[in-house]
Short mmCIF file of C-alpha atoms in Angstrom, two decimals:
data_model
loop_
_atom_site.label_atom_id
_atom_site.label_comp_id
_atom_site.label_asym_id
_atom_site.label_seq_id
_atom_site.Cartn_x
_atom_site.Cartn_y
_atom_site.Cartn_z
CA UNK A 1 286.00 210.89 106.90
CA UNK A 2 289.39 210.63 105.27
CA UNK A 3 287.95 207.67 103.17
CA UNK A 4 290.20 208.04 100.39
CA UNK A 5 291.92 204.58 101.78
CA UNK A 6 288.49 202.89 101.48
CA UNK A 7 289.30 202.45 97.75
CA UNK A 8 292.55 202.27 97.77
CA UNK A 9 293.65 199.97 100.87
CA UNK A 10 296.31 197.64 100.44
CA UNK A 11 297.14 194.04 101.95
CA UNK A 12 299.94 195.63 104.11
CA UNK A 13 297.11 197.78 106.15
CA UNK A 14 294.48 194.81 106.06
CA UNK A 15 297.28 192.83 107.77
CA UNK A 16 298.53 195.04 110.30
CA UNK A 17 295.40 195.99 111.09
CA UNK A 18 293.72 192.78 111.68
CA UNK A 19 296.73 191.39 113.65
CA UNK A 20 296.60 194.80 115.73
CA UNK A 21 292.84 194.17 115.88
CA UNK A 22 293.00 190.46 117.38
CA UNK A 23 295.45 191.20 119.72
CA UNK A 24 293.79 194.07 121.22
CA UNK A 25 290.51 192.94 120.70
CA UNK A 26 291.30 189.90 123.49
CA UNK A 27 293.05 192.14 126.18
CA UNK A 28 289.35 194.44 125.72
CA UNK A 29 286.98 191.46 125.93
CA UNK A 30 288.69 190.06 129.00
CA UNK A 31 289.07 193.43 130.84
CA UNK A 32 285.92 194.85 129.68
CA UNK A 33 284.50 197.41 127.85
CA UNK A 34 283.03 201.36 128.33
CA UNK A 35 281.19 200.23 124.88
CA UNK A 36 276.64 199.77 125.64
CA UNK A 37 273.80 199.02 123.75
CA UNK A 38 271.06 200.60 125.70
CA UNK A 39 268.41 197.60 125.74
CA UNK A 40 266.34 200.10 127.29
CA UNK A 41 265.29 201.60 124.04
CA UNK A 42 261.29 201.85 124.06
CA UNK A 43 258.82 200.33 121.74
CA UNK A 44 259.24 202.61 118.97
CA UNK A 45 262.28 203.98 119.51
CA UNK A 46 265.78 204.22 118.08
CA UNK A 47 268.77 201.27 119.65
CA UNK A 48 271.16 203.31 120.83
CA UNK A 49 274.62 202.16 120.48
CA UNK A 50 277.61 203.70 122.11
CA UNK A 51 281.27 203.35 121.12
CA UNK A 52 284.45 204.74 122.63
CA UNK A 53 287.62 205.63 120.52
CA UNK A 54 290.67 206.30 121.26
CA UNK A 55 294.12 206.26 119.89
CA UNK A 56 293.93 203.38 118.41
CA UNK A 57 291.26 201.06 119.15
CA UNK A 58 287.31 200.57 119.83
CA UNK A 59 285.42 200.07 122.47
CA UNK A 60 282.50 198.58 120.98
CA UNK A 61 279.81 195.87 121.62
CA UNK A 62 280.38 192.47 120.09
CA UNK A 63 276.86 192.53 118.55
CA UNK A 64 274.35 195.15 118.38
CA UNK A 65 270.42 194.60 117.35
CA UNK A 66 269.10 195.35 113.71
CA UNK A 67 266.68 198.16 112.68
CA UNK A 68 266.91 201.76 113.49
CA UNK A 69 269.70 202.76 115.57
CA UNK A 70 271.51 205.90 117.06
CA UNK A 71 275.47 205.39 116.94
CA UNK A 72 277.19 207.69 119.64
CA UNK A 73 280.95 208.16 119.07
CA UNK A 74 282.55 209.20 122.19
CA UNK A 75 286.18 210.39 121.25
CA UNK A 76 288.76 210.20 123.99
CA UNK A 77 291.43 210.92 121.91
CA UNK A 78 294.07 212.58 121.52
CA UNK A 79 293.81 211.97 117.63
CA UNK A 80 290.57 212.81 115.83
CA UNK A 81 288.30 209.42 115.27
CA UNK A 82 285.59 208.37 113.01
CA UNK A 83 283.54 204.91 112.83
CA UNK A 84 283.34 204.28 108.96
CA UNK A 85 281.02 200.73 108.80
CA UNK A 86 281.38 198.55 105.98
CA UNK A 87 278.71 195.73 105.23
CA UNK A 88 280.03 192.88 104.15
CA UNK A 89 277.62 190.35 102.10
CA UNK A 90 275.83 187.18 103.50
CA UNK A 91 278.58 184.45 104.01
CA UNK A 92 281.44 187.03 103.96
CA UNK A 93 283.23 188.18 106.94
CA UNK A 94 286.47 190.51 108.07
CA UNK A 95 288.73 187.33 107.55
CA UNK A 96 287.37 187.29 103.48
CA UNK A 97 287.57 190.78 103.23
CA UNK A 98 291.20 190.71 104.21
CA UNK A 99 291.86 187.62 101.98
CA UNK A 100 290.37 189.86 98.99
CA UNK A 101 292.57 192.65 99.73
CA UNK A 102 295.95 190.50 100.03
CA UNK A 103 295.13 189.36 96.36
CA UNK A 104 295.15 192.46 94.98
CA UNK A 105 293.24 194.74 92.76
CA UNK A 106 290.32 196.94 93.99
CA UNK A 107 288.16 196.31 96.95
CA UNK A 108 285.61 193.78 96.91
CA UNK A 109 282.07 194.17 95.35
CA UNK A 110 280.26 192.31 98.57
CA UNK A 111 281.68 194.64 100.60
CA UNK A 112 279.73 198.65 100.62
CA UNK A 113 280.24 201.55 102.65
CA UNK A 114 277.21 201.87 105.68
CA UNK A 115 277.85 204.88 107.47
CA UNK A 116 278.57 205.55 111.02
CA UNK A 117 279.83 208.86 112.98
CA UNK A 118 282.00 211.53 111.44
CA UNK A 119 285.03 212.70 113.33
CA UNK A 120 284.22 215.14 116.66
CA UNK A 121 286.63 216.24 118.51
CA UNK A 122 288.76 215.09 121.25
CA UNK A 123 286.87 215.08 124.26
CA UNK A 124 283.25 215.18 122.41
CA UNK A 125 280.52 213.24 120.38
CA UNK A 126 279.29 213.04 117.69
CA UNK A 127 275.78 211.10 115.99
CA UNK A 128 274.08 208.97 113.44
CA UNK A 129 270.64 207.82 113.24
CA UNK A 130 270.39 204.90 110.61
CA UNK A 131 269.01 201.94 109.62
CA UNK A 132 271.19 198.71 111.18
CA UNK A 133 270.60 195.65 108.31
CA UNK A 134 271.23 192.29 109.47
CA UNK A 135 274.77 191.17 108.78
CA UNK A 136 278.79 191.59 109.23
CA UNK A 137 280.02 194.56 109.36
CA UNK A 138 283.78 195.73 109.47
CA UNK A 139 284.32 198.77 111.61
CA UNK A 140 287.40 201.01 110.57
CA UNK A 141 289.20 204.29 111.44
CA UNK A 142 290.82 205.63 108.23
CA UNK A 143 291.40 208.97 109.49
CA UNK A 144 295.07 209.79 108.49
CA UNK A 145 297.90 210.27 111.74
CA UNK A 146 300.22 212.98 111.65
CA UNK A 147 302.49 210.72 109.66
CA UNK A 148 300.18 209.93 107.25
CA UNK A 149 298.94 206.32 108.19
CA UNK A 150 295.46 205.85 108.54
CA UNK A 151 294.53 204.36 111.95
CA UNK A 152 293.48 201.75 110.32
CA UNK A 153 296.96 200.53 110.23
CA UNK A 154 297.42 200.86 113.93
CA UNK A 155 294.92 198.19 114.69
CA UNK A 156 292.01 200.70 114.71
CA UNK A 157 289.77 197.79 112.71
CA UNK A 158 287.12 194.94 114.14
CA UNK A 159 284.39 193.41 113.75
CA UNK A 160 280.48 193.53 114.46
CA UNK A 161 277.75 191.41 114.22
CA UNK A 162 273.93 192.84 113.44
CA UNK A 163 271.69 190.63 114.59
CA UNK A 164 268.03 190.02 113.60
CA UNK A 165 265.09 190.65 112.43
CA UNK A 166 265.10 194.38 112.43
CA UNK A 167 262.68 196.16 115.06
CA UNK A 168 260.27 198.74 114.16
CA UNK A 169 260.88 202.32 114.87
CA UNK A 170 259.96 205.36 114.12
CA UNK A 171 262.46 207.72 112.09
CA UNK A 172 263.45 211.27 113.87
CA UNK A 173 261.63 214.38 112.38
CA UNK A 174 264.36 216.29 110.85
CA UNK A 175 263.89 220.50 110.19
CA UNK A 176 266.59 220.40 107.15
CA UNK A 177 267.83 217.73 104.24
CA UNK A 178 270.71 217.60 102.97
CA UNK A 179 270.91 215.76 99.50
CA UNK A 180 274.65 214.48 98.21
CA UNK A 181 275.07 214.78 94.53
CA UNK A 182 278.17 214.43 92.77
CA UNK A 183 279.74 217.00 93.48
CA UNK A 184 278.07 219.02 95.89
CA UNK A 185 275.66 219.63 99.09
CA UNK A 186 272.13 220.44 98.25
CA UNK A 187 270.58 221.97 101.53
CA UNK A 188 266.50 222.04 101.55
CA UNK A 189 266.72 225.51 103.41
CA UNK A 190 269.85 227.49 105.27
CA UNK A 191 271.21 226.19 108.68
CA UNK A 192 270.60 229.11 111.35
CA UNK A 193 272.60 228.61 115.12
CA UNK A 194 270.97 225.91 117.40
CA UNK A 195 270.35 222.31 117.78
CA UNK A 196 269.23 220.70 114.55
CA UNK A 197 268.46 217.38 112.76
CA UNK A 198 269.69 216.58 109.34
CA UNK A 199 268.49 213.90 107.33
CA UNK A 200 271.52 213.16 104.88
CA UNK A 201 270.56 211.84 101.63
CA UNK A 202 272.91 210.55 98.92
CA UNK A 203 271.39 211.06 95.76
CA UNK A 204 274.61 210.50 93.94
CA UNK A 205 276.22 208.14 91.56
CA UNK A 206 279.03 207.04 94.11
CA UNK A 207 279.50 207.06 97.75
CA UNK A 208 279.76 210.14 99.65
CA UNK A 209 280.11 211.34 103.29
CA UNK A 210 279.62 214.69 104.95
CA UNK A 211 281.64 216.18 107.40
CA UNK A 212 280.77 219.50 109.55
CA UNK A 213 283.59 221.72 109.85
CA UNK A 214 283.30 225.01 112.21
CA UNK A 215 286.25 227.30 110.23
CA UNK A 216 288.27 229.54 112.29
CA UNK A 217 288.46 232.67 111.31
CA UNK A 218 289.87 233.17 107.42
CA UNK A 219 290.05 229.66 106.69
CA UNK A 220 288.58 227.89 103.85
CA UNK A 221 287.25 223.97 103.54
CA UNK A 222 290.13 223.75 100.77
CA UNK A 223 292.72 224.76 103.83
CA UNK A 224 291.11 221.79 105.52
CA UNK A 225 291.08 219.63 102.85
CA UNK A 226 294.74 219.92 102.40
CA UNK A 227 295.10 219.57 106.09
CA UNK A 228 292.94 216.79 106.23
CA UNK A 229 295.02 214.58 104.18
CA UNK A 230 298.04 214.71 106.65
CA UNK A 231 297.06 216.73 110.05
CA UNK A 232 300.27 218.39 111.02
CA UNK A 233 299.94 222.13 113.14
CA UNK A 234 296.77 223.33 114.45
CA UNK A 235 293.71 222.59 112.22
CA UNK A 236 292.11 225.38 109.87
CA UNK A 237 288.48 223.75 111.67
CA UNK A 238 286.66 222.26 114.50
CA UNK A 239 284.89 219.21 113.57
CA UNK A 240 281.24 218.94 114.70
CA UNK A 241 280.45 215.23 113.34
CA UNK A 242 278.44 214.33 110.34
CA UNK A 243 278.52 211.26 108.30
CA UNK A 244 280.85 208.40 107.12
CA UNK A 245 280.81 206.84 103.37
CA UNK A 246 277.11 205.92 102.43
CA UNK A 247 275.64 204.64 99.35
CA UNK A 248 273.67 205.87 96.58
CA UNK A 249 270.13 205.92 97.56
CA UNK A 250 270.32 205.28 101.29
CA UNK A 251 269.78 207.91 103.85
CA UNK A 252 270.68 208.65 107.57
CA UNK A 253 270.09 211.52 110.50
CA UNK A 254 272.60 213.53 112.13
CA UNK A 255 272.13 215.77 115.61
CA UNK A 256 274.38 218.99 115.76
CA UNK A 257 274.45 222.09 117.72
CA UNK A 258 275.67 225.16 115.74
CA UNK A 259 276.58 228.34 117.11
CA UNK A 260 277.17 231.36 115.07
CA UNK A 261 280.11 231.51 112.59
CA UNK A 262 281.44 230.11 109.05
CA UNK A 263 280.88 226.74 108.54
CA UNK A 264 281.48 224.21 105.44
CA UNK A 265 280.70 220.63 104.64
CA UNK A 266 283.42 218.51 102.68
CA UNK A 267 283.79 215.19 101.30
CA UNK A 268 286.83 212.98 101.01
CA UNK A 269 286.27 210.42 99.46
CA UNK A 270 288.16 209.17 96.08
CA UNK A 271 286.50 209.67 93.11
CA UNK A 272 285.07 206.52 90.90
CA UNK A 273 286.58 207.84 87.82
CA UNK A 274 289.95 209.37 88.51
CA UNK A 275 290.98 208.90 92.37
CA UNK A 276 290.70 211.98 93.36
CA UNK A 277 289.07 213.37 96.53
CA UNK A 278 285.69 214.36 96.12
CA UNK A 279 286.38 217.94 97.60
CA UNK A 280 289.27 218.63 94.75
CA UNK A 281 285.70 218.69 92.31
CA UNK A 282 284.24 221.10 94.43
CA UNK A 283 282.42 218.98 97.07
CA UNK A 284 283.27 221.56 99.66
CA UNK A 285 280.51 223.99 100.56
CA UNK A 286 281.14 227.04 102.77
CA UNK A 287 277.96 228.43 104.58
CA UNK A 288 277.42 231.17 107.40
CA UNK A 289 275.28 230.07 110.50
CA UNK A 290 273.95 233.26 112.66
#
């Protein structure tokens, strides 16, 4: 969520953040970490992959196994977190991507948006089930401060290693699809209140994410939108997970429980053409769950 810095990062936030990351990351490793890959997984089954945020840093394993896997984002807070991955290509690592950012110009074309959990809040979880591919990843917390400075430039950045070859496993059934077109949500039937799993499928041009907002009464997506960008005062929604930036043609599963009330989806992130976020061309969809 908040991925509008994914485009648009500069050297001065890959530097802080990977000095911020380094440091902290050594003080973690040597004390420890509430961070688990359950190895405990059965034949068949999803990895599961836990990782603790809080303000500002990760708790998250070193290296996790490739193939399917379930990331569980356990937010401690106080600030609202998200775990945007970003694959980096064979050879390439957090150090390069930094280097490409210091020189300038826009980010680098071996490095793509994977997923991860969307933003729940304080105090909760949130879910993705998706496909792991062998590799470096950067993991990254863009989500804006009250200030406006992502967290990314408060050291909320490391890295992880997927490690191979992928294991077999069986995808989740899923009892609605969501498809992400430029610029909107396509839903294969209405949401009604329970527990439910989504499979999220860009079909777009670009990179999108989806985000579950629970409005409070009389709010719109566009009041969270504008929030969104710089959270200051109470927040026009609760936030109930969904999905970082993925790429065109890839697909993921989310698990949400939805009680009755006025919901929306929204996505942040900057357009290809002209910058702008994605919800400003109407990739904000307001829905009613009973």
């Amino acid at each position: 969520m908040y991925a509008r810095a994914t485009l648009g990062a500069t050297a001065a936030i890959a530097a802080l953040s990977l000095a911020a990351c380094r440091s902290a990351e050594s003080a973690r490793t040597a004390a420890g970490s509430s961070a688990a890959v359950d190895s405990a997984a059965g034949a068949g089954a999803a990895s599961v992959v836990t990782i603790t945020a809080r303000d500002f840093a990760f708790d998250a394993p070193a290296e996790v196994p490739a193939g399917l896997t379930t990331i569980r984002l356990v937010n401690q807070g106080p600030s609202l977190h998200h775990v945007q991955l970003i694959k980096l290509d064979e050879g390439k690592t957090v150090d390069d991507m930094v280097a490409a950012l210091k020189a300038g110009g826009p980010p680098p074309k071996w490095a793509s948006m994977a997923g991860g959990p969307n933003p729940p809040e304080p105090g909760s979880t949130s879910n993705v089930t998706m496909q792991l591919e062998p590799g470096n990843y950067a993991m990254v917390c863009f989500v804006p401060s009250a200030d406006g400075m992502p967290h990314v430039m408060k050291g909320m950045m490391r890295p992880l290693k997927v490690t191979g070859p992928s294991r077999a496993a069986a995808e989740p059934a899923s009892d609605v699809t969501v498809n992400l077109v430029d610029y909107d949500f396509q839903l294969s039937q209405p949401l009604t209140a329970g527990r439910h799993t989504i499979r999220i499928e860009n079909g777009g041009g670009q990179p999108h994410e989806l985000a579950i907002l629970h409005l409070k009464p009389g709010k719109t997506p566009e009041d969270f939108g504008k929030w969104g960008e710089k959270p200051v005062g109470p927040a026009p929604a609760a936030l109930l997970g969904g999905v970082s930036a993925i790429m065109p043609g890839t697909h993921v599963f989310v698990t949400a429980d939805l009680p009755p009330g006025d919901y929306a989806f929204i996505c942040f992130l900057p357009d290809m053409k002209d910058g702008a976020p994605h919800f400003t061309h109407g990739m904000a969809k307001k829905f009613t769950v009973s």
